[in-house]
Coordinates of N, CA, C and O in Angstrom, one line a residue:
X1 N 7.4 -4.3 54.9 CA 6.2 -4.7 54.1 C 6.5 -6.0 53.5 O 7.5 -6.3 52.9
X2 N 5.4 -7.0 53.8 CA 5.9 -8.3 53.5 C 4.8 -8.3 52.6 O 3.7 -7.8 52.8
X3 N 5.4 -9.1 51.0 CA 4.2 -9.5 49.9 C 3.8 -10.8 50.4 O 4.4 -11.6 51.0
X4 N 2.5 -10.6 49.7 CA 1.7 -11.9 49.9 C 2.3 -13.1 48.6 O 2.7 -13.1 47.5
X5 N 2.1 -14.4 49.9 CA 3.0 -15.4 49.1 C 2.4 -16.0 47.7 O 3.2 -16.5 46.8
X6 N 0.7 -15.8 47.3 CA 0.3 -16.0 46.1 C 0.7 -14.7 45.1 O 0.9 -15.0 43.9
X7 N 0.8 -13.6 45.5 CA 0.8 -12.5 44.7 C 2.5 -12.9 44.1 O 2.5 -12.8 42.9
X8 N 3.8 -13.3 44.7 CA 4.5 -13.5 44.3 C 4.8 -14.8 43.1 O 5.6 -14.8 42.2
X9 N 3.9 -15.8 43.5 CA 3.5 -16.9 42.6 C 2.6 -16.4 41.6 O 2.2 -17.2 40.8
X10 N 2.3 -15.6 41.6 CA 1.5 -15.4 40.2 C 2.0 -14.2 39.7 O 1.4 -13.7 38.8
X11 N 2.8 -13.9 40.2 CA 3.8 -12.4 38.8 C 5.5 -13.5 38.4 O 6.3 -13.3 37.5
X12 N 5.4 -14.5 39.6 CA 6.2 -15.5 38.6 C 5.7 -16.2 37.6 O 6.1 -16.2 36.5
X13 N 4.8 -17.0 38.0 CA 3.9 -17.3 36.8 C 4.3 -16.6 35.1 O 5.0 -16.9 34.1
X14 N 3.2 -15.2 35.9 CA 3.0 -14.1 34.2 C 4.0 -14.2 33.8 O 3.9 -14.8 32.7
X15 N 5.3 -13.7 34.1 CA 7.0 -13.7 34.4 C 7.8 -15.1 33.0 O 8.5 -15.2 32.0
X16 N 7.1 -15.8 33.9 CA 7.9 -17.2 33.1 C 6.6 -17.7 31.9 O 6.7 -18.8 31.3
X17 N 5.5 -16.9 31.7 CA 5.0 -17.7 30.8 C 5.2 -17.6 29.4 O 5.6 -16.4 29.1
X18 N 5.1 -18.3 28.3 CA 5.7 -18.0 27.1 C 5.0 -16.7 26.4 O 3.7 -16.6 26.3
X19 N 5.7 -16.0 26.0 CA 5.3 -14.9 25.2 C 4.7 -15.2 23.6 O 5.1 -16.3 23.1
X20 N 3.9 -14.5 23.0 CA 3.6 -14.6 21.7 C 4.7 -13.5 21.0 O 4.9 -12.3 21.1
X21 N 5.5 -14.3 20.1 CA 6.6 -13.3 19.6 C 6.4 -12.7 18.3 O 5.6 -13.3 17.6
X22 N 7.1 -11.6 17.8 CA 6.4 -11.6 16.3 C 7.3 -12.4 15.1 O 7.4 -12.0 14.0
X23 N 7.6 -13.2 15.4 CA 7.9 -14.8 14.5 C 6.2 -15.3 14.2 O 5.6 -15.4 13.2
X24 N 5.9 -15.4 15.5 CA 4.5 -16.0 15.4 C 3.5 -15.0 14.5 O 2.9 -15.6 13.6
X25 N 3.2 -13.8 14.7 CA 2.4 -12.9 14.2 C 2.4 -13.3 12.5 O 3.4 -13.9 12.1
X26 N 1.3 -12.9 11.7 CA 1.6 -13.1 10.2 C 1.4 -11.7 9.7 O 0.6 -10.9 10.3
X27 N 2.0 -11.4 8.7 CA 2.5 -10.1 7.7 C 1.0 -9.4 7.0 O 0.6 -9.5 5.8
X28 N 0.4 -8.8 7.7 CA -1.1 -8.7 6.7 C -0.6 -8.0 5.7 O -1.6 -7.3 5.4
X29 N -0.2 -7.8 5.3 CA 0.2 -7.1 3.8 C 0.5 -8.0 2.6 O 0.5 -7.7 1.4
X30 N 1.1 -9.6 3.3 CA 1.4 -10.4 2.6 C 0.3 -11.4 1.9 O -0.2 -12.3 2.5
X31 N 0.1 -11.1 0.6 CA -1.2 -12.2 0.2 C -1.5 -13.4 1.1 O -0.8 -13.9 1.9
X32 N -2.5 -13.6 0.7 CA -3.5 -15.0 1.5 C -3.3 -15.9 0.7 O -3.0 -15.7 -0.5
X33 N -3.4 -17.3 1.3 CA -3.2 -18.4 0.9 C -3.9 -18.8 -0.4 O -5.1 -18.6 -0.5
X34 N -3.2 -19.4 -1.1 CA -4.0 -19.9 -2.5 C -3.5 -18.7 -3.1 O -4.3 -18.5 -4.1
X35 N -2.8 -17.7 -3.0 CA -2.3 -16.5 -4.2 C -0.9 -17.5 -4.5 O 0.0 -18.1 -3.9
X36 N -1.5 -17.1 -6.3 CA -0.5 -17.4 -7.3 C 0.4 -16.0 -8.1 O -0.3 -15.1 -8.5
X37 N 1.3 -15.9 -8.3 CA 1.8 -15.0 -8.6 C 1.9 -15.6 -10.4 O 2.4 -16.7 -10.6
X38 N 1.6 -15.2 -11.2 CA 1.5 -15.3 -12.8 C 2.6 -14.4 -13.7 O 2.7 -13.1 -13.6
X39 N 3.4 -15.2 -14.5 CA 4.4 -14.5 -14.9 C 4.0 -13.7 -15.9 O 4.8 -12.8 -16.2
X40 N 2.9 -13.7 -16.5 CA 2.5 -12.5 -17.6 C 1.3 -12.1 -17.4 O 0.3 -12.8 -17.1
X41 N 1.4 -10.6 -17.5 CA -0.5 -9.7 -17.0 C -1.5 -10.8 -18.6 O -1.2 -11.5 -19.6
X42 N -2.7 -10.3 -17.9 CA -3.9 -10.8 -18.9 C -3.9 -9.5 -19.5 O -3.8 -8.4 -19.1
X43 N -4.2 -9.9 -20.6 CA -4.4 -9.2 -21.6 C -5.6 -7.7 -21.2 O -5.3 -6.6 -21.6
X44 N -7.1 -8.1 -20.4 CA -6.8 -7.1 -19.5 C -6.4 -5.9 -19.1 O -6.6 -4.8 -19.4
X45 N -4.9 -6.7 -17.6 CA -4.5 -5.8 -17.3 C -3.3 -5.1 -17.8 O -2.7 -4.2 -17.3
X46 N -3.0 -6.0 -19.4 CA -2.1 -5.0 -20.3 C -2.8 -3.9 -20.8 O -2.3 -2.8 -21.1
X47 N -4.3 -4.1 -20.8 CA -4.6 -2.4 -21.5 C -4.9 -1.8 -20.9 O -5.2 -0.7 -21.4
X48 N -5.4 -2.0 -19.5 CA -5.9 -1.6 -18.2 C -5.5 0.2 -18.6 O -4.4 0.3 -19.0
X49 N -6.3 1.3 -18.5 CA -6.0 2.5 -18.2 C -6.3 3.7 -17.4 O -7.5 4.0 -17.3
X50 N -5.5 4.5 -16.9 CA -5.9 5.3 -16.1 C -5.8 6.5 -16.3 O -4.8 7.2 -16.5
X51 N -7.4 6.9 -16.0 CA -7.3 8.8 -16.3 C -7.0 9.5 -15.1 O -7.8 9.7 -14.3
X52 N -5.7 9.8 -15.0 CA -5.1 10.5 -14.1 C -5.5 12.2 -13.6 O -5.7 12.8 -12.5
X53 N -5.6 12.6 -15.0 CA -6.8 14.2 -15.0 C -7.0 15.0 -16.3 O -6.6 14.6 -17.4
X54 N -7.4 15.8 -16.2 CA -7.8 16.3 -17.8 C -7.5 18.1 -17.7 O -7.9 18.7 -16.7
X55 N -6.8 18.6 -18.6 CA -6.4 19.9 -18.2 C -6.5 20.8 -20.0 O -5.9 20.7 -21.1
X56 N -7.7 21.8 -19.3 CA -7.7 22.2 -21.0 C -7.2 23.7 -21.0 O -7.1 24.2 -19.8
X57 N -6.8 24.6 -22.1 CA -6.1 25.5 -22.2 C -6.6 26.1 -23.2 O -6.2 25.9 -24.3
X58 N -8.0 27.0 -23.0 CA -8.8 27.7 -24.6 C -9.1 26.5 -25.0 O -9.4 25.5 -24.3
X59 N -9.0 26.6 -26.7 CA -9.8 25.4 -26.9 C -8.8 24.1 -27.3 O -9.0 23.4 -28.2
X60 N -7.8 24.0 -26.6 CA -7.1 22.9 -26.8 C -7.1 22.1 -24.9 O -6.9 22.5 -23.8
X61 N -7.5 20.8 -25.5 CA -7.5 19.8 -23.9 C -6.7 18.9 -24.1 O -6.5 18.3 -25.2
X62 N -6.0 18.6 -22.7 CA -5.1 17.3 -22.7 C -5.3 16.4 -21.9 O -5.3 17.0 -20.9
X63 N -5.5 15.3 -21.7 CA -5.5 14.3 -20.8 C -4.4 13.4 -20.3 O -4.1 12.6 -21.2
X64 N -3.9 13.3 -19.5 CA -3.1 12.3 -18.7 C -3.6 11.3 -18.4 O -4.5 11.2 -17.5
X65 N -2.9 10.0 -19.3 CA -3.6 8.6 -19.3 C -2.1 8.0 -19.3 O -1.2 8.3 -20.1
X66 N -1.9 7.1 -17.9 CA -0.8 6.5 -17.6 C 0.6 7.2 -17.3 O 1.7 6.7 -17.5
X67 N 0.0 8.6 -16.9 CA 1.1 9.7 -16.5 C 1.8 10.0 -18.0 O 3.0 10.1 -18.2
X68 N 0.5 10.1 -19.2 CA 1.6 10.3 -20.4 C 0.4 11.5 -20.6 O -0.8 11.3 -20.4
X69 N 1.1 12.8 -21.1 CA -0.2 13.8 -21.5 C -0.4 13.4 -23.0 O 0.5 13.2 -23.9
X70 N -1.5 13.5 -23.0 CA -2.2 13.1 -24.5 C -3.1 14.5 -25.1 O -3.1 15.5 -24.3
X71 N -3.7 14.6 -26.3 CA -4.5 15.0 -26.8 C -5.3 14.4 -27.7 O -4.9 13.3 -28.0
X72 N -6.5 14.8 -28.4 CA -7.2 14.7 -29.3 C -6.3 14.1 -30.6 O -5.7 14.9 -31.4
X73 N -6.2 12.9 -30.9 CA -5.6 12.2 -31.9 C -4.8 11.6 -31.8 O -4.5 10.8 -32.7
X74 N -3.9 11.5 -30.6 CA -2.6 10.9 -30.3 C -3.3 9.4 -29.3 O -4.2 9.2 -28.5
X75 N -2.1 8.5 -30.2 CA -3.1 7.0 -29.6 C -2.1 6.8 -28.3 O -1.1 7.5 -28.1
X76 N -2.5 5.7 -27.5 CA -2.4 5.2 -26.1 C -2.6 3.7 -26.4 O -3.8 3.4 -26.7
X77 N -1.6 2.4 -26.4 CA -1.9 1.2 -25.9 C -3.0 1.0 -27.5 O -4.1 0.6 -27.7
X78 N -1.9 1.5 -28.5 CA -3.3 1.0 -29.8 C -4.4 1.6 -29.8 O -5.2 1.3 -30.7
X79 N -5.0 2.8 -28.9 CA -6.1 3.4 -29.1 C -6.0 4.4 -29.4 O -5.2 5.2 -28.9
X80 N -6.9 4.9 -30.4 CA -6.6 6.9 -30.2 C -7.2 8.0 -29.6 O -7.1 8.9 -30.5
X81 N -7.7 8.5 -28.9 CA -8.1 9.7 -28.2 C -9.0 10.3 -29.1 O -8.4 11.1 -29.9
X82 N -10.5 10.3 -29.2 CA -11.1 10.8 -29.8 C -11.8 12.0 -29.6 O -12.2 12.7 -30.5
X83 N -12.0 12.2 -28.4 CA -12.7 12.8 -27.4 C -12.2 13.5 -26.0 O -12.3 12.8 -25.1
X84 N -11.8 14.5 -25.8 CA -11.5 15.2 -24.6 C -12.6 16.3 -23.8 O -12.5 17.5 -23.8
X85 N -13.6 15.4 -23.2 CA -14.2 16.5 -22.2 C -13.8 17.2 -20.8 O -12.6 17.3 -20.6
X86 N -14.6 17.5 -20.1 CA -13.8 18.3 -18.9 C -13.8 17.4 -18.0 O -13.2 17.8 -17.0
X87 N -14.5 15.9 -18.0 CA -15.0 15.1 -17.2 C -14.4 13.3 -17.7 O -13.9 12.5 -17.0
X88 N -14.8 13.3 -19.1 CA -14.0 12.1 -19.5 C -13.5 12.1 -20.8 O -13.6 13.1 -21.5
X89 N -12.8 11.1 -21.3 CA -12.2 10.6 -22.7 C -12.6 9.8 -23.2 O -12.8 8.7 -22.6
X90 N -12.8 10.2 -24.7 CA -13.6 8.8 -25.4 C -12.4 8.5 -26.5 O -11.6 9.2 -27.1
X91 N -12.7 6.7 -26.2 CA -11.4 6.2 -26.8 C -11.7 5.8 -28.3 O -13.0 5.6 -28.4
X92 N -11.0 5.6 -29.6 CA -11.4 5.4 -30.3 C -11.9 3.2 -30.6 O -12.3 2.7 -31.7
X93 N -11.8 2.7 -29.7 CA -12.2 1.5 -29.5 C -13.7 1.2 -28.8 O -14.1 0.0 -28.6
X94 N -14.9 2.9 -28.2 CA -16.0 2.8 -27.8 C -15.6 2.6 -26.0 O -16.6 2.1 -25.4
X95 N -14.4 3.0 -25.3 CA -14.3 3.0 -24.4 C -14.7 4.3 -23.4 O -15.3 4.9 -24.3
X96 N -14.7 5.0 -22.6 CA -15.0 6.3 -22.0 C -14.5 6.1 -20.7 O -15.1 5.7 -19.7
X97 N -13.1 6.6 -20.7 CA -12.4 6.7 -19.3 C -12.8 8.3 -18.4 O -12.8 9.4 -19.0
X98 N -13.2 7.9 -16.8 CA -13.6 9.1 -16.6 C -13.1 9.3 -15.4 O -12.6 8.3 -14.8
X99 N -13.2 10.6 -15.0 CA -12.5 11.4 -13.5 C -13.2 10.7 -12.7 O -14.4 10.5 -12.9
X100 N -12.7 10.4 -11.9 CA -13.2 10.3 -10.4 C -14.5 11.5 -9.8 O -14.3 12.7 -9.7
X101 N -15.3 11.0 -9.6 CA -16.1 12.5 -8.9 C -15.1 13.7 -7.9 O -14.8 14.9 -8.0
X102 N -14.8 12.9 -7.3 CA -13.9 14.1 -6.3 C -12.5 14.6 -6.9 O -11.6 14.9 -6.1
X103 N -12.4 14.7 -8.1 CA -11.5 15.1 -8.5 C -12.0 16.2 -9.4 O -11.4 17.2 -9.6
X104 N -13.6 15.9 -10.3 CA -14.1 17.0 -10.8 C -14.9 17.9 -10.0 O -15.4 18.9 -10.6
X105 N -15.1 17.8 -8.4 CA -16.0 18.5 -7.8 C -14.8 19.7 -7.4 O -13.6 19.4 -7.3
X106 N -15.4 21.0 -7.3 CA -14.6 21.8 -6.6 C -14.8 22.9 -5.9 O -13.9 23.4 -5.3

């Protein structure tokens, strides 16, 4: 069986042509151009908070805000906990941190 003499010139070709290597590829996980990295959060994302979930027991509720369980009076980041419903927390600065829908549906 004899190959044809183009079929052999063009798998040398493919063969010898330069590859795209992953040197070349870029990191998508790694920020986009023009990101500055800032040595201190904004004020912001220092008080930034998260209601993680809300868990009540009779008539006492607790909330998990920054993976710290809290209740009714106990403060967070300068604020105090005014309010524990089944759904959100009212802060004593006029804030209302709330569940996720898919976390209160069930």
């Amino acid at each position: 069986m004899s190959l044809n003499k183009s079929y052999i010139i063009s798998v040398l070709l493919l063969v010898s042509s330069p590859m795209v290597s992953a040197e070349s590829l870029r990191d998508p996980t790694l920020p986009g151009k023009g990101f500055a990295v800032v040595g201190h959060a904004s004020q912001a994302q220092a008080q930034a908070m998260v209601l993680n979930s809300i868990v009540s027991s009779g008539n006492t509720a607790y909330a998990v805000i920054n993976n710290k369980i809290l209740s009714v009076g106990d403060s967070i980041e300068g604020q105090s906990i005014v309010k524990i419903t089944p759904t959100d927390v009212s802060l004593s600065d006029g804030r209302k941190l709330t569940l996720f829908q898919a976390i209160t549906e069930r």
